[in-house]
Coordinates of C-alpha atoms in Angstrom, one line a residue:
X3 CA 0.1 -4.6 -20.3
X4 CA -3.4 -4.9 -18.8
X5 CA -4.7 -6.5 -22.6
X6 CA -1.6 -8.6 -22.5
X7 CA -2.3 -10.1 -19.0
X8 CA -5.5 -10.7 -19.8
X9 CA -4.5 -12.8 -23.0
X10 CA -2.1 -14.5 -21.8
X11 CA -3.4 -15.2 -18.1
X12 CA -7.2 -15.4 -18.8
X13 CA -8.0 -12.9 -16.5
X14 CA -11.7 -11.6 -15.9
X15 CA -11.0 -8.0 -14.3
X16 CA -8.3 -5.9 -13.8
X17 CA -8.1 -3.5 -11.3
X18 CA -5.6 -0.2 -12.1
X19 CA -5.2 0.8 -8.0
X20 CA -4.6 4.5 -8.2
X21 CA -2.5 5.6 -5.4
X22 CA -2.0 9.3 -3.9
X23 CA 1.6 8.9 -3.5
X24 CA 3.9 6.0 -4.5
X25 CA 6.6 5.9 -1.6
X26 CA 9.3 5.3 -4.2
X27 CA 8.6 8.2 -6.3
X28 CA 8.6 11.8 -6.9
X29 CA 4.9 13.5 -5.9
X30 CA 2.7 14.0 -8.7
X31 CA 1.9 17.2 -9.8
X32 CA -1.6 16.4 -11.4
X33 CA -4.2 16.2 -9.0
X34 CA -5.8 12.8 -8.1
X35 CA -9.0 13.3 -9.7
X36 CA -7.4 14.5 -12.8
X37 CA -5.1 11.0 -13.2
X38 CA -8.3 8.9 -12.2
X39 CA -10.1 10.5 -15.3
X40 CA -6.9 10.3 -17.6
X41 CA -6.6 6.8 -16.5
X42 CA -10.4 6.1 -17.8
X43 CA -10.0 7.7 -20.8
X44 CA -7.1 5.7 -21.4
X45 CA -8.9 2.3 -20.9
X46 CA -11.7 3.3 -23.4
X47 CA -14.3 0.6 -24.0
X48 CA -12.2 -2.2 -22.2
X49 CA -14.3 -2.7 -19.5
X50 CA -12.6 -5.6 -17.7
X51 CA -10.0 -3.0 -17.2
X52 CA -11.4 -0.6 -13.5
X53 CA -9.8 2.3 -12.0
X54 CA -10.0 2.3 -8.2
X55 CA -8.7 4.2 -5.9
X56 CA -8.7 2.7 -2.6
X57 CA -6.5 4.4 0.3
X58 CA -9.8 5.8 1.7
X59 CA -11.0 2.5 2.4
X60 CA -8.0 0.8 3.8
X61 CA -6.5 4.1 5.1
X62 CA -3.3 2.9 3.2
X63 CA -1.2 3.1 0.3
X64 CA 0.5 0.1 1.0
X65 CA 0.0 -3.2 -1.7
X66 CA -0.1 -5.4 0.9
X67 CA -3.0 -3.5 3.0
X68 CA -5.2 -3.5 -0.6
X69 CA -4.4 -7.4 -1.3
X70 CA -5.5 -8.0 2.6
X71 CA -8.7 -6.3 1.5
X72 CA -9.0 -7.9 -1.5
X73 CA -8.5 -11.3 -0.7
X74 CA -10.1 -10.7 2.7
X75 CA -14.1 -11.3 1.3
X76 CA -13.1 -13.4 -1.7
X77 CA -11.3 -16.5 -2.3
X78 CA -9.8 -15.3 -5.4
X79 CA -6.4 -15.6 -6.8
X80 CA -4.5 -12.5 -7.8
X81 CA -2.0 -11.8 -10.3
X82 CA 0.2 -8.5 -9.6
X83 CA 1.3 -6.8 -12.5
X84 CA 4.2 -4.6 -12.4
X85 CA 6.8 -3.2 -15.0
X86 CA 10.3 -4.2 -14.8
X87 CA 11.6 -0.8 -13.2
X88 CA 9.2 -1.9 -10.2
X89 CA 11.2 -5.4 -9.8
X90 CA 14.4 -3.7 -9.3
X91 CA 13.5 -2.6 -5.8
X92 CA 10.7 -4.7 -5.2
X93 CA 12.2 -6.2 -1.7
X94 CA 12.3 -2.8 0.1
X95 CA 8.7 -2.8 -0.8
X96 CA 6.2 -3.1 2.6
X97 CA 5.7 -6.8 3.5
X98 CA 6.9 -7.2 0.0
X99 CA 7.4 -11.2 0.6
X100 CA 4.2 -11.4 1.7
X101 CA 3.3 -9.9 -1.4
X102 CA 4.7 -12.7 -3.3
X103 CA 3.3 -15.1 -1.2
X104 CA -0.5 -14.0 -1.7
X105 CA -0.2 -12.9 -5.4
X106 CA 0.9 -14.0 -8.8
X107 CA 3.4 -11.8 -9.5
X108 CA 3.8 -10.9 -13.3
X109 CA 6.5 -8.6 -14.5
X110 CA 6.0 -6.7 -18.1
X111 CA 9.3 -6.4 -19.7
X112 CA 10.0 -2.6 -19.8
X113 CA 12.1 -0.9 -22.2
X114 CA 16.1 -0.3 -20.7
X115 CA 15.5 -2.6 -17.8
X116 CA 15.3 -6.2 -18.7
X117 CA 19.0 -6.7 -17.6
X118 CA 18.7 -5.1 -14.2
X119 CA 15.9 -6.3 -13.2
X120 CA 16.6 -10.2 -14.2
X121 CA 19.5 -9.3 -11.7
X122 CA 16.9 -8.2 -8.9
X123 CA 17.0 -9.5 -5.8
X124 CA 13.5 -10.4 -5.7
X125 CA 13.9 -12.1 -9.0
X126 CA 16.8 -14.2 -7.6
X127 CA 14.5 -15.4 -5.2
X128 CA 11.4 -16.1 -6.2
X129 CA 10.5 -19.3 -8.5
X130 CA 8.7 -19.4 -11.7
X131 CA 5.7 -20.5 -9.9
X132 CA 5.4 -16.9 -8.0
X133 CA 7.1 -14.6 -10.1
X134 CA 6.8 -14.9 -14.2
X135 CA 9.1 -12.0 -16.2
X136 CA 6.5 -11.3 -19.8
X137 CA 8.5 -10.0 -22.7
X138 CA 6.0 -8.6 -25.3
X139 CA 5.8 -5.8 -27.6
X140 CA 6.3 -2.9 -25.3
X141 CA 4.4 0.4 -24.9
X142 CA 6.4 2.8 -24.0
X143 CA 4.7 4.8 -21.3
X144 CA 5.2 4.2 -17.7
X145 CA 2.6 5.4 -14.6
X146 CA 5.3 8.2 -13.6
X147 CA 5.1 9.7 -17.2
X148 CA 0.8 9.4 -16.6
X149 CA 1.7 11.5 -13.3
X150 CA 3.1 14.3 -15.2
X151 CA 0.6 14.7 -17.7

């Protein structure tokens, strides 16, 4: 996905934000360290690809906390990339329209959820301009599956 969005979008860096516990999920059994090391051996020599982990710093796990940071120092724009599954309940998300009102969001087709998340609320609202669904040849491997490993 990161490669992809970086084609397609001309994007310089991409940050992978590491988090200690998504909110939405089940609590990983692989310790934080262990993930942030698997997640750098994953992005090999792409180096416009950085893992961070940043809840320290904001004393946060929430998106819109990190974008606030972000964007605080820097007048950049930001694209947020997220997989389809993540689209499907993307408005119970923190702040989540202020979310979409700060980033680009870009949603990577994922593999059995296309249909449902195309039917998203958040995808019902949002224009083209903020919110672009990608369809490209998937990977099948998701940051829950990362978790377990």
């Amino acid at each position: 996905i990161s490669k992809e969005a970086k084609k397609r979008f001309n994007l310089e860096r991409i940050i992978w934000a590491i988090t200690k516990k998504n909110p939405y999920k089940a609590e990983s059994k692989t310790i934080l360290a262990k993930r942030i090391k698997y997640c750098k051996e994953i992005i090999g020599t792409n180096s416009f690809i950085k893992v961070k982990f940043y809840e320290n710093v904001i004393k946060s796990n929430k998106t819109i906390d990190l974008i606030n940071k972000i964007k605080k120092n820097n007048n950049i724009e930001i694209y947020f990339l997220i997989g389809a599954d993540n689209l499907i309940n993307f408005h119970k998300w923190h702040k989540s329209r202020s979310i979409s009102q700060k980033c680009n969001i870009l949603v990577f087709d994922r593999h059995g959820y296309k249909k449902s998340s195309l039917k998203s609320k958040t995808f019902k609202q949002l224009n083209n301009d903020v919110l672009k669904f990608i369809e490209f040849k998937k990977v099948n491997i998701s940051s829950s599956q990362l978790r377990k490993i």
